[in-house]
Each structure stands twice: as structure tokens, then as C-alpha cells.
Amino acid sequence: MGKVYRVGIIGCGGIANGKHLPSLSKLNNVELVAFCDIVQERAEQAAGKYGIEGAQVTTDYKELLKDNTIDIIHVLTPNDSHAEISIASLEAGKHVMCEKPMAKTAADAKRMMETAKRTGKKLTIGYNNRFRNDSQYLKELCDAGELGHIYFAKAHAVRRRAVPTWGVFLDEEKQGGGPLIDIGTHALDLTLWMMDNYKPKVVLGTTYHELAKRENAANAWGPWDPKKFTVEDSAFGMIVMENGATIMLESSWALNTLEVDEAKCTLSGTEGGADMKNGLRINGEKFSRLYTKDIELSSGGVAFYEGGKEEAPDVEMRKWIEAIENDTDPVVTPEQAFVVSQILEALYESARTGKAVYFD
């Protein structure tokens, strides 16, 4: 039996219970030993459901960091505290998985990245959409050069009416923004990763606060309070990379559109193209004819068997622990996530000033 990794959870809300805790609890070499939340009852409930017997429960994350037996910390708090808690955890000798986005600001994201380098501890960010079946297959295609040089892409994060009305999602001070930093960040991460291109040159962005003003609006989680809706309801941008490649980013929580896609990308290269809009489709030209291929991603194929059921978050957590165990880079590196934060911040700045933002 190899090492069993002792994990502490800071933030026991929706993302902890919906993703991290169920997936971590499936791993034989992980023990969930400590739980922290500003609401003690939430920490107690998470500990009762997922923790080992006698798991620590606290409302002060610094108490967890004093425990030298904890190997790994998962930071699952609002965006404005990601950097503070992640940096403290790294300096306390813990490996850290922080939920997306990396931080509220690019400067904070940079401090996190630099602390990980200085301490020698591993840091990763929770971009779980990389671990879906379609994403993994498309990444293999891209890395094998099947699409050639990818010079145009679209990052899709569009909801028609699905504004998260709980927690602090509508609070600009806590979150740093709305759909762009919440779900646009997933689509942008996925697109940059497929292109393996992390050198932005210039961005132009726009944000809108239009449907947010509406009373009694149709919404997946019930009407929002316009007075509390202090972030954008939609944001769009154009990103030009140093090598000339262009990315169009679209993100919204509420938009009058029937084209709804979230955490997906469209890629156009010199040898072929791909999109995730209706399953994974590859397109190109062969023998002077155009073709479209639908990729079959189910692992079944025989009667009464549908194949394995490992979901993206399960893969994400497994590969994260394997990176620590094998001392390899995590799938999502802090350097990659930092560039995502840089671009998001530049898009917001461009929207505020009405001017393009250039990178040094």
C-alpha cells in the first residue's frame, strides 16, 4: 500500500459538495481529514458525510494549516480569497488545488504562481472541462497535428437564462466579475490549451449589463434581484496572439439567443477544423472533397454494457493526486492558468476604457 494523502478542504459550499468531495472520496489513497467554512454547520455537514472519523472542523482556515500531517489543501472559496488562502497553504508546505479562476486579479494569480515555484509545492487550478472525453480526444488530435496550425478559434460560454442567484456570484467585490470570470474562464482555458498558445498580444473586450436590470426575469434558478446584480450579464472579446492567431470569446448568463453552448470551443487550422457544438465533430478536405466526421466517444459497443463511468471531475482529482504521487506537472499548470487570468483582466479593462489592451 502506497502513501495515503491527507486532504483539507477550505470552503464547503456548492463546488465542494458538487465536485471535489464526491470525486476525492472515490480515491483509495486519499483521506479527507479537515474541513473549514465560515459557516460552521456547512463544515460539520461535509465532515460528517465525507470525512474520516474525528475529522477536524473549523471556521478559521489557518487552523488547518497548522496541522503538519495535512498534505494537500483544496481552496474552494469566493474568488477574492483564492490568492490569500492558496499562498498561505503553499507556504505552510501543502500542495494546493484552487478552484477556477486562479484569482480575482492577475497580480494575485502571479503571486500564487511565484509562491508555488519558491516553495516547490504543486499548484493547480480547477479547470475540470479539460478532463471530459471530448476534450481529451480533441487535445490528442491537436497535439498530433491533425488540425495543422490553429489560427482561428471561438471560445463558447453562452447561457440563455441561467444566472446563479446564490452565494456571491452577483457580487463584483467578491468575484471580480460575472459570466466572463465565472464560465468564460472555462471556455478560454479550454481553447488556449487546445491551441497550446499562451502568448497574447492584444485584446478588445465589451461587457453588458442589460438583462440584469430586469425584474421577475425568467431564470433557471428563479428571478434575480436587479439591485444585487452588480456584475455584467454578458461579455465578449477578441484576443489576438503573438503568432497572429485570433480567438473570439463569448460569455453570458442571460442573453436573447438560441445558440447556447458552455465550456466548448471551435477550432480552425490549416489541415482541419473541429467543434464541440453537437458532440465532437472534425471537418476538413481530402482528395479534393470536404468531409465531416462525428467522433463516437461512448465506451460501449456491446449489448447491455455502456463502458466505464468515470466523470470529468473524477478524472481531474485522480490525475491531480497522481501528479503529486509521481512528482510530475499537474494537467493544469499555474503558468497556464495565470495567462487565462491575464486575458480576463485585460478584457475587463478594455470594456471599461473602450480601448484595446496590449500585453508587454
PDB file of N, CA, C and O in Angstrom, residues 163-232:
ATOM      1  N   VAL A 163     -28.667  32.486 -14.614  1.00  0.00           N
ATOM      2  CA  VAL A 163     -27.897  33.356 -13.727  1.00  0.00           C
ATOM      3  C   VAL A 163     -27.833  32.700 -12.353  1.00  0.00           C
ATOM      4  O   VAL A 163     -28.866  32.408 -11.758  1.00  0.00           O
ATOM      5  N   PRO A 164     -26.629  32.452 -11.824  1.00  0.00           N
ATOM      6  CA  PRO A 164     -26.535  31.861 -10.485  1.00  0.00           C
ATOM      7  C   PRO A 164     -26.919  32.901  -9.427  1.00  0.00           C
ATOM      8  O   PRO A 164     -26.236  33.921  -9.287  1.00  0.00           O
ATOM      9  N   THR A 165     -27.983  32.651  -8.718  1.00  0.00           N
ATOM     10  CA  THR A 165     -28.527  33.648  -7.793  1.00  0.00           C
ATOM     11  C   THR A 165     -28.113  33.399  -6.342  1.00  0.00           C
ATOM     12  O   THR A 165     -28.506  34.159  -5.458  1.00  0.00           O
ATOM     13  N   TRP A 166     -27.341  32.339  -6.095  1.00  0.00           N
ATOM     14  CA  TRP A 166     -26.952  32.011  -4.718  1.00  0.00           C
ATOM     15  C   TRP A 166     -25.523  32.517  -4.449  1.00  0.00           C
ATOM     16  O   TRP A 166     -24.814  32.971  -5.346  1.00  0.00           O
ATOM     17  N   GLY A 167     -25.103  32.387  -3.212  1.00  0.00           N
ATOM     18  CA  GLY A 167     -23.725  32.733  -2.860  1.00  0.00           C
ATOM     19  C   GLY A 167     -23.383  34.168  -3.208  1.00  0.00           C
ATOM     20  O   GLY A 167     -24.183  35.083  -3.006  1.00  0.00           O
ATOM     21  N   VAL A 168     -22.174  34.363  -3.766  1.00  0.00           N
ATOM     22  CA  VAL A 168     -21.684  35.722  -4.061  1.00  0.00           C
ATOM     23  C   VAL A 168     -21.467  35.934  -5.559  1.00  0.00           C
ATOM     24  O   VAL A 168     -20.730  36.823  -5.965  1.00  0.00           O
ATOM     25  N   PHE A 169     -22.126  35.115  -6.382  1.00  0.00           N
ATOM     26  CA  PHE A 169     -21.900  35.201  -7.821  1.00  0.00           C
ATOM     27  C   PHE A 169     -22.209  36.579  -8.400  1.00  0.00           C
ATOM     28  O   PHE A 169     -21.608  36.997  -9.384  1.00  0.00           O
ATOM     29  N   LEU A 170     -23.165  37.305  -7.830  1.00  0.00           N
ATOM     30  CA  LEU A 170     -23.577  38.597  -8.371  1.00  0.00           C
ATOM     31  C   LEU A 170     -22.825  39.760  -7.732  1.00  0.00           C
ATOM     32  O   LEU A 170     -23.095  40.924  -8.042  1.00  0.00           O
ATOM     33  N   ASP A 171     -21.875  39.454  -6.860  1.00  0.00           N
ATOM     34  CA  ASP A 171     -21.141  40.453  -6.090  1.00  0.00           C
ATOM     35  C   ASP A 171     -19.778  40.722  -6.739  1.00  0.00           C
ATOM     36  O   ASP A 171     -18.867  39.903  -6.658  1.00  0.00           O
ATOM     37  N   GLU A 172     -19.635  41.867  -7.382  1.00  0.00           N
ATOM     38  CA  GLU A 172     -18.387  42.182  -8.093  1.00  0.00           C
ATOM     39  C   GLU A 172     -17.191  42.243  -7.151  1.00  0.00           C
ATOM     40  O   GLU A 172     -16.082  41.839  -7.510  1.00  0.00           O
ATOM     41  N   GLU A 173     -17.387  42.728  -5.946  1.00  0.00           N
ATOM     42  CA  GLU A 173     -16.294  42.859  -4.987  1.00  0.00           C
ATOM     43  C   GLU A 173     -15.711  41.488  -4.630  1.00  0.00           C
ATOM     44  O   GLU A 173     -14.497  41.321  -4.532  1.00  0.00           O
ATOM     45  N   LYS A 174     -16.582  40.508  -4.450  1.00  0.00           N
ATOM     46  CA  LYS A 174     -16.132  39.159  -4.074  1.00  0.00           C
ATOM     47  C   LYS A 174     -15.614  38.363  -5.268  1.00  0.00           C
ATOM     48  O   LYS A 174     -14.653  37.608  -5.164  1.00  0.00           O
ATOM     49  N   GLN A 175     -16.270  38.531  -6.428  1.00  0.00           N
ATOM     50  CA  GLN A 175     -15.992  37.672  -7.569  1.00  0.00           C
ATOM     51  C   GLN A 175     -15.072  38.289  -8.612  1.00  0.00           C
ATOM     52  O   GLN A 175     -14.381  37.591  -9.338  1.00  0.00           O
ATOM     53  N   GLY A 176     -15.121  39.621  -8.732  1.00  0.00           N
ATOM     54  CA  GLY A 176     -14.299  40.272  -9.751  1.00  0.00           C
ATOM     55  C   GLY A 176     -14.987  40.401 -11.088  1.00  0.00           C
ATOM     56  O   GLY A 176     -14.439  40.996 -12.020  1.00  0.00           O
ATOM     57  N   GLY A 177     -16.198  39.858 -11.210  1.00  0.00           N
ATOM     58  CA  GLY A 177     -16.923  39.925 -12.472  1.00  0.00           C
ATOM     59  C   GLY A 177     -18.036  38.900 -12.509  1.00  0.00           C
ATOM     60  O   GLY A 177     -18.276  38.188 -11.527  1.00  0.00           O
ATOM     61  N   GLY A 178     -18.698  38.820 -13.655  1.00  0.00           N
ATOM     62  CA  GLY A 178     -19.825  37.920 -13.837  1.00  0.00           C
ATOM     63  C   GLY A 178     -19.495  36.723 -14.707  1.00  0.00           C
ATOM     64  O   GLY A 178     -18.539  35.986 -14.431  1.00  0.00           O
ATOM     65  N   PRO A 179     -20.252  36.508 -15.779  1.00  0.00           N
ATOM     66  CA  PRO A 179     -20.071  35.300 -16.593  1.00  0.00           C
ATOM     67  C   PRO A 179     -18.687  35.176 -17.221  1.00  0.00           C
ATOM     68  O   PRO A 179     -18.214  34.064 -17.445  1.00  0.00           O
ATOM     69  N   LEU A 180     -18.016  36.297 -17.495  1.00  0.00           N
ATOM     70  CA  LEU A 180     -16.689  36.205 -18.108  1.00  0.00           C
ATOM     71  C   LEU A 180     -15.711  35.488 -17.189  1.00  0.00           C
ATOM     72  O   LEU A 180     -15.013  34.559 -17.610  1.00  0.00           O
ATOM     73  N   ILE A 181     -15.681  35.889 -15.917  1.00  0.00           N
ATOM     74  CA  ILE A 181     -14.729  35.282 -14.983  1.00  0.00           C
ATOM     75  C   ILE A 181     -15.258  33.969 -14.410  1.00  0.00           C
ATOM     76  O   ILE A 181     -14.496  33.151 -13.895  1.00  0.00           O
ATOM     77  N   ASP A 182     -16.575  33.735 -14.542  1.00  0.00           N
ATOM     78  CA  ASP A 182     -17.184  32.521 -13.999  1.00  0.00           C
ATOM     79  C   ASP A 182     -17.162  31.365 -14.994  1.00  0.00           C
ATOM     80  O   ASP A 182     -16.585  30.312 -14.722  1.00  0.00           O
ATOM     81  N   ILE A 183     -17.783  31.542 -16.157  1.00  0.00           N
ATOM     82  CA  ILE A 183     -17.835  30.449 -17.138  1.00  0.00           C
ATOM     83  C   ILE A 183     -17.000  30.744 -18.384  1.00  0.00           C
ATOM     84  O   ILE A 183     -16.515  29.819 -19.041  1.00  0.00           O
ATOM     85  N   GLY A 184     -16.817  32.023 -18.710  1.00  0.00           N
ATOM     86  CA  GLY A 184     -15.931  32.365 -19.824  1.00  0.00           C
ATOM     87  C   GLY A 184     -14.530  31.857 -19.581  1.00  0.00           C
ATOM     88  O   GLY A 184     -13.813  31.466 -20.512  1.00  0.00           O
ATOM     89  N   THR A 185     -14.132  31.833 -18.313  1.00  0.00           N
ATOM     90  CA  THR A 185     -12.795  31.360 -17.962  1.00  0.00           C
ATOM     91  C   THR A 185     -12.588  29.903 -18.363  1.00  0.00           C
ATOM     92  O   THR A 185     -11.497  29.515 -18.807  1.00  0.00           O
ATOM     93  N   HIS A 186     -13.629  29.062 -18.221  1.00  0.00           N
ATOM     94  CA  HIS A 186     -13.539  27.654 -18.639  1.00  0.00           C
ATOM     95  C   HIS A 186     -13.333  27.546 -20.146  1.00  0.00           C
ATOM     96  O   HIS A 186     -12.479  26.790 -20.623  1.00  0.00           O
ATOM     97  N   ALA A 187     -14.141  28.289 -20.906  1.00  0.00           N
ATOM     98  CA  ALA A 187     -14.059  28.212 -22.368  1.00  0.00           C
ATOM     99  C   ALA A 187     -12.710  28.719 -22.867  1.00  0.00           C
ATOM    100  O   ALA A 187     -12.119  28.153 -23.792  1.00  0.00           O
ATOM    101  N   LEU A 188     -12.210  29.796 -22.245  1.00  0.00           N
ATOM    102  CA  LEU A 188     -10.915  30.343 -22.648  1.00  0.00           C
ATOM    103  C   LEU A 188      -9.796  29.372 -22.322  1.00  0.00           C
ATOM    104  O   LEU A 188      -8.901  29.129 -23.148  1.00  0.00           O
ATOM    105  N   ASP A 189      -9.828  28.791 -21.115  1.00  0.00           N
ATOM    106  CA  ASP A 189      -8.803  27.815 -20.748  1.00  0.00           C
ATOM    107  C   ASP A 189      -8.774  26.656 -21.730  1.00  0.00           C
ATOM    108  O   ASP A 189      -7.711  26.226 -22.183  1.00  0.00           O
ATOM    109  N   LEU A 190      -9.958  26.137 -22.062  1.00  0.00           N
ATOM    110  CA  LEU A 190     -10.050  25.002 -22.973  1.00  0.00           C
ATOM    111  C   LEU A 190      -9.456  25.346 -24.342  1.00  0.00           C
ATOM    112  O   LEU A 190      -8.702  24.563 -24.932  1.00  0.00           O
ATOM    113  N   THR A 191      -9.760  26.550 -24.833  1.00  0.00           N
ATOM    114  CA  THR A 191      -9.314  26.963 -26.160  1.00  0.00           C
ATOM    115  C   THR A 191      -7.796  27.166 -26.203  1.00  0.00           C
ATOM    116  O   THR A 191      -7.121  26.684 -27.124  1.00  0.00           O
ATOM    117  N   LEU A 192      -7.240  27.854 -25.232  1.00  0.00           N
ATOM    118  CA  LEU A 192      -5.792  28.067 -25.186  1.00  0.00           C
ATOM    119  C   LEU A 192      -5.049  26.741 -25.076  1.00  0.00           C
ATOM    120  O   LEU A 192      -3.998  26.540 -25.692  1.00  0.00           O
ATOM    121  N   TRP A 193      -5.610  25.827 -24.289  1.00  0.00           N
ATOM    122  CA  TRP A 193      -4.981  24.511 -24.087  1.00  0.00           C
ATOM    123  C   TRP A 193      -4.967  23.717 -25.378  1.00  0.00           C
ATOM    124  O   TRP A 193      -3.954  23.098 -25.727  1.00  0.00           O
ATOM    125  N   MET A 194      -6.073  23.734 -26.115  1.00  0.00           N
ATOM    126  CA  MET A 194      -6.122  23.029 -27.398  1.00  0.00           C
ATOM    127  C   MET A 194      -5.102  23.609 -28.377  1.00  0.00           C
ATOM    128  O   MET A 194      -4.423  22.877 -29.099  1.00  0.00           O
ATOM    129  N   MET A 195      -5.001  24.923 -28.396  1.00  0.00           N
ATOM    130  CA  MET A 195      -4.073  25.592 -29.316  1.00  0.00           C
ATOM    131  C   MET A 195      -2.628  25.524 -28.836  1.00  0.00           C
ATOM    132  O   MET A 195      -1.711  25.778 -29.611  1.00  0.00           O
ATOM    133  N   ASP A 196      -2.445  25.198 -27.556  1.00  0.00           N
ATOM    134  CA  ASP A 196      -1.127  25.246 -26.908  1.00  0.00           C
ATOM    135  C   ASP A 196      -0.465  26.591 -27.191  1.00  0.00           C
ATOM    136  O   ASP A 196       0.693  26.678 -27.600  1.00  0.00           O
ATOM    137  N   ASN A 197      -1.231  27.647 -26.953  1.00  0.00           N
ATOM    138  CA  ASN A 197      -0.792  29.005 -27.276  1.00  0.00           C
ATOM    139  C   ASN A 197      -1.086  29.901 -26.078  1.00  0.00           C
ATOM    140  O   ASN A 197      -2.246  30.159 -25.759  1.00  0.00           O
ATOM    141  N   TYR A 198      -0.026  30.365 -25.421  1.00  0.00           N
ATOM    142  CA  TYR A 198      -0.187  31.156 -24.197  1.00  0.00           C
ATOM    143  C   TYR A 198       0.538  32.496 -24.293  1.00  0.00           C
ATOM    144  O   TYR A 198       1.009  33.019 -23.288  1.00  0.00           O
ATOM    145  N   LYS A 199       0.587  33.043 -25.504  1.00  0.00           N
ATOM    146  CA  LYS A 199       1.258  34.324 -25.690  1.00  0.00           C
ATOM    147  C   LYS A 199       0.317  35.338 -26.343  1.00  0.00           C
ATOM    148  O   LYS A 199       0.332  35.523 -27.560  1.00  0.00           O
ATOM    149  N   PRO A 200      -0.536  36.001 -25.523  1.00  0.00           N
ATOM    150  CA  PRO A 200      -1.447  37.010 -26.072  1.00  0.00           C
ATOM    151  C   PRO A 200      -0.715  38.290 -26.425  1.00  0.00           C
ATOM    152  O   PRO A 200       0.253  38.669 -25.757  1.00  0.00           O
ATOM    153  N   LYS A 201      -1.200  38.954 -27.464  1.00  0.00           N
ATOM    154  CA  LYS A 201      -0.610  40.227 -27.896  1.00  0.00           C
ATOM    155  C   LYS A 201      -1.522  41.403 -27.564  1.00  0.00           C
ATOM    156  O   LYS A 201      -1.089  42.421 -27.017  1.00  0.00           O
ATOM    157  N   VAL A 202      -2.810  41.275 -27.905  1.00  0.00           N
ATOM    158  CA  VAL A 202      -3.738  42.390 -27.697  1.00  0.00           C
ATOM    159  C   VAL A 202      -5.152  41.839 -27.561  1.00  0.00           C
ATOM    160  O   VAL A 202      -5.486  40.812 -28.170  1.00  0.00           O
ATOM    161  N   VAL A 203      -5.979  42.500 -26.739  1.00  0.00           N
ATOM    162  CA  VAL A 203      -7.377  42.097 -26.608  1.00  0.00           C
ATOM    163  C   VAL A 203      -8.279  43.317 -26.721  1.00  0.00           C
ATOM    164  O   VAL A 203      -7.880  44.447 -26.418  1.00  0.00           O
ATOM    165  N   LEU A 204      -9.506  43.065 -27.175  1.00  0.00           N
ATOM    166  CA  LEU A 204     -10.552  44.079 -27.209  1.00  0.00           C
ATOM    167  C   LEU A 204     -11.801  43.440 -26.625  1.00  0.00           C
ATOM    168  O   LEU A 204     -12.229  42.381 -27.087  1.00  0.00           O
ATOM    169  N   GLY A 205     -12.362  44.049 -25.574  1.00  0.00           N
ATOM    170  CA  GLY A 205     -13.489  43.433 -24.891  1.00  0.00           C
ATOM    171  C   GLY A 205     -14.663  44.369 -24.691  1.00  0.00           C
ATOM    172  O   GLY A 205     -14.505  45.601 -24.663  1.00  0.00           O
ATOM    173  N   THR A 206     -15.853  43.794 -24.580  1.00  0.00           N
ATOM    174  CA  THR A 206     -17.068  44.553 -24.254  1.00  0.00           C
ATOM    175  C   THR A 206     -17.841  43.789 -23.185  1.00  0.00           C
ATOM    176  O   THR A 206     -17.854  42.557 -23.177  1.00  0.00           O
ATOM    177  N   THR A 207     -18.472  44.525 -22.274  1.00  0.00           N
ATOM    178  CA  THR A 207     -19.353  43.910 -21.282  1.00  0.00           C
ATOM    179  C   THR A 207     -20.699  44.614 -21.318  1.00  0.00           C
ATOM    180  O   THR A 207     -20.789  45.793 -21.709  1.00  0.00           O
ATOM    181  N   TYR A 208     -21.728  43.898 -20.899  1.00  0.00           N
ATOM    182  CA  TYR A 208     -23.091  44.433 -20.925  1.00  0.00           C
ATOM    183  C   TYR A 208     -23.804  44.153 -19.614  1.00  0.00           C
ATOM    184  O   TYR A 208     -23.602  43.106 -18.988  1.00  0.00           O
ATOM    185  N   HIS A 209     -24.646  45.100 -19.214  1.00  0.00           N
ATOM    186  CA  HIS A 209     -25.464  44.981 -18.013  1.00  0.00           C
ATOM    187  C   HIS A 209     -26.882  45.376 -18.424  1.00  0.00           C
ATOM    188  O   HIS A 209     -27.419  46.398 -18.022  1.00  0.00           O
ATOM    189  N   GLU A 210     -27.462  44.552 -19.281  1.00  0.00           N
ATOM    190  CA  GLU A 210     -28.752  44.871 -19.896  1.00  0.00           C
ATOM    191  C   GLU A 210     -29.894  44.084 -19.270  1.00  0.00           C
ATOM    192  O   GLU A 210     -30.787  44.640 -18.642  1.00  0.00           O
ATOM    193  N   LEU A 211     -29.878  42.762 -19.427  1.00  0.00           N
ATOM    194  CA  LEU A 211     -30.957  41.940 -18.882  1.00  0.00           C
ATOM    195  C   LEU A 211     -30.888  41.874 -17.358  1.00  0.00           C
ATOM    196  O   LEU A 211     -31.878  41.554 -16.701  1.00  0.00           O
ATOM    197  N   ALA A 212     -29.748  42.202 -16.796  1.00  0.00           N
ATOM    198  CA  ALA A 212     -29.580  42.210 -15.340  1.00  0.00           C
ATOM    199  C   ALA A 212     -30.532  43.179 -14.653  1.00  0.00           C
ATOM    200  O   ALA A 212     -30.872  43.008 -13.479  1.00  0.00           O
ATOM    201  N   LYS A 213     -30.982  44.197 -15.384  1.00  0.00           N
ATOM    202  CA  LYS A 213     -31.862  45.221 -14.801  1.00  0.00           C
ATOM    203  C   LYS A 213     -33.307  44.752 -14.677  1.00  0.00           C
ATOM    204  O   LYS A 213     -34.136  45.439 -14.083  1.00  0.00           O
ATOM    205  N   ARG A 214     -33.613  43.599 -15.244  1.00  0.00           N
ATOM    206  CA  ARG A 214     -34.999  43.146 -15.379  1.00  0.00           C
ATOM    207  C   ARG A 214     -35.557  42.561 -14.080  1.00  0.00           C
ATOM    208  O   ARG A 214     -34.917  41.722 -13.432  1.00  0.00           O
ATOM    209  N   GLU A 215     -36.747  42.987 -13.709  1.00  0.00           N
ATOM    210  CA  GLU A 215     -37.449  42.422 -12.551  1.00  0.00           C
ATOM    211  C   GLU A 215     -38.171  41.135 -12.954  1.00  0.00           C
ATOM    212  O   GLU A 215     -38.648  41.008 -14.080  1.00  0.00           O
ATOM    213  N   ASN A 216     -38.255  40.189 -12.027  1.00  0.00           N
ATOM    214  CA  ASN A 216     -39.019  38.951 -12.229  1.00  0.00           C
ATOM    215  C   ASN A 216     -38.656  38.253 -13.540  1.00  0.00           C
ATOM    216  O   ASN A 216     -39.524  37.784 -14.273  1.00  0.00           O
ATOM    217  N   ALA A 217     -37.372  38.190 -13.816  1.00  0.00           N
ATOM    218  CA  ALA A 217     -36.914  37.609 -15.078  1.00  0.00           C
ATOM    219  C   ALA A 217     -37.016  36.082 -15.056  1.00  0.00           C
ATOM    220  O   ALA A 217     -36.892  35.448 -14.006  1.00  0.00           O
ATOM    221  N   ALA A 218     -37.249  35.514 -16.227  1.00  0.00           N
ATOM    222  CA  ALA A 218     -37.166  34.060 -16.374  1.00  0.00           C
ATOM    223  C   ALA A 218     -35.723  33.648 -16.105  1.00  0.00           C
ATOM    224  O   ALA A 218     -34.786  34.271 -16.602  1.00  0.00           O
ATOM    225  N   ASN A 219     -35.549  32.598 -15.328  1.00  0.00           N
ATOM    226  CA  ASN A 219     -34.196  32.175 -14.985  1.00  0.00           C
ATOM    227  C   ASN A 219     -34.246  30.757 -14.443  1.00  0.00           C
ATOM    228  O   ASN A 219     -35.189  30.372 -13.748  1.00  0.00           O
ATOM    229  N   ALA A 220     -33.206  29.987 -14.748  1.00  0.00           N
ATOM    230  CA  ALA A 220     -33.164  28.583 -14.322  1.00  0.00           C
ATOM    231  C   ALA A 220     -33.294  28.436 -12.817  1.00  0.00           C
ATOM    232  O   ALA A 220     -33.888  27.466 -12.325  1.00  0.00           O
ATOM    233  N   TRP A 221     -32.744  29.384 -12.053  1.00  0.00           N
ATOM    234  CA  TRP A 221     -32.759  29.293 -10.593  1.00  0.00           C
ATOM    235  C   TRP A 221     -33.650  30.355  -9.968  1.00  0.00           C
ATOM    236  O   TRP A 221     -33.422  30.795  -8.848  1.00  0.00           O
ATOM    237  N   GLY A 222     -34.661  30.789 -10.699  1.00  0.00           N
ATOM    238  CA  GLY A 222     -35.586  31.790 -10.183  1.00  0.00           C
ATOM    239  C   GLY A 222     -35.090  33.199 -10.438  1.00  0.00           C
ATOM    240  O   GLY A 222     -33.912  33.420 -10.732  1.00  0.00           O
ATOM    241  N   PRO A 223     -35.961  34.191 -10.356  1.00  0.00           N
ATOM    242  CA  PRO A 223     -35.582  35.571 -10.689  1.00  0.00           C
ATOM    243  C   PRO A 223     -34.442  36.081  -9.822  1.00  0.00           C
ATOM    244  O   PRO A 223     -34.333  35.745  -8.643  1.00  0.00           O
ATOM    245  N   TRP A 224     -33.581  36.891 -10.422  1.00  0.00           N
ATOM    246  CA  TRP A 224     -32.519  37.550  -9.674  1.00  0.00           C
ATOM    247  C   TRP A 224     -33.015  38.894  -9.152  1.00  0.00           C
ATOM    248  O   TRP A 224     -34.007  39.435  -9.637  1.00  0.00           O
ATOM    249  N   ASP A 225     -32.296  39.423  -8.172  1.00  0.00           N
ATOM    250  CA  ASP A 225     -32.594  40.748  -7.635  1.00  0.00           C
ATOM    251  C   ASP A 225     -31.738  41.765  -8.381  1.00  0.00           C
ATOM    252  O   ASP A 225     -30.522  41.776  -8.224  1.00  0.00           O
ATOM    253  N   PRO A 226     -32.333  42.626  -9.239  1.00  0.00           N
ATOM    254  CA  PRO A 226     -31.542  43.585 -10.017  1.00  0.00           C
ATOM    255  C   PRO A 226     -30.648  44.474  -9.154  1.00  0.00           C
ATOM    256  O   PRO A 226     -29.567  44.885  -9.597  1.00  0.00           O
ATOM    257  N   LYS A 227     -31.069  44.748  -7.912  1.00  0.00           N
ATOM    258  CA  LYS A 227     -30.270  45.606  -7.033  1.00  0.00           C
ATOM    259  C   LYS A 227     -28.965  44.933  -6.614  1.00  0.00           C
ATOM    260  O   LYS A 227     -27.979  45.609  -6.313  1.00  0.00           O
ATOM    261  N   LYS A 228     -28.979  43.604  -6.572  1.00  0.00           N
ATOM    262  CA  LYS A 228     -27.780  42.860  -6.162  1.00  0.00           C
ATOM    263  C   LYS A 228     -26.929  42.415  -7.348  1.00  0.00           C
ATOM    264  O   LYS A 228     -25.837  41.880  -7.166  1.00  0.00           O
ATOM    265  N   PHE A 229     -27.447  42.621  -8.555  1.00  0.00           N
ATOM    266  CA  PHE A 229     -26.765  42.162  -9.774  1.00  0.00           C
ATOM    267  C   PHE A 229     -25.739  43.229 -10.181  1.00  0.00           C
ATOM    268  O   PHE A 229     -25.978  44.056 -11.039  1.00  0.00           O
ATOM    269  N   THR A 230     -24.554  43.195  -9.543  1.00  0.00           N
ATOM    270  CA  THR A 230     -23.561  44.255  -9.750  1.00  0.00           C
ATOM    271  C   THR A 230     -22.497  43.895 -10.782  1.00  0.00           C
ATOM    272  O   THR A 230     -21.579  44.679 -11.012  1.00  0.00           O
ATOM    273  N   VAL A 231     -22.605  42.716 -11.390  1.00  0.00           N
ATOM    274  CA  VAL A 231     -21.637  42.300 -12.410  1.00  0.00           C
ATOM    275  C   VAL A 231     -22.304  42.307 -13.785  1.00  0.00           C
ATOM    276  O   VAL A 231     -23.513  42.496 -13.906  1.00  0.00           O
ATOM    277  N   GLU A 232     -21.508  42.105 -14.834  1.00  0.00           N
ATOM    278  CA  GLU A 232     -22.068  42.065 -16.183  1.00  0.00           C
ATOM    279  C   GLU A 232     -22.959  40.844 -16.365  1.00  0.00           C
ATOM    280  O   GLU A 232     -22.784  39.832 -15.663  1.00  0.00           O
TER     281      GLU A 232
END
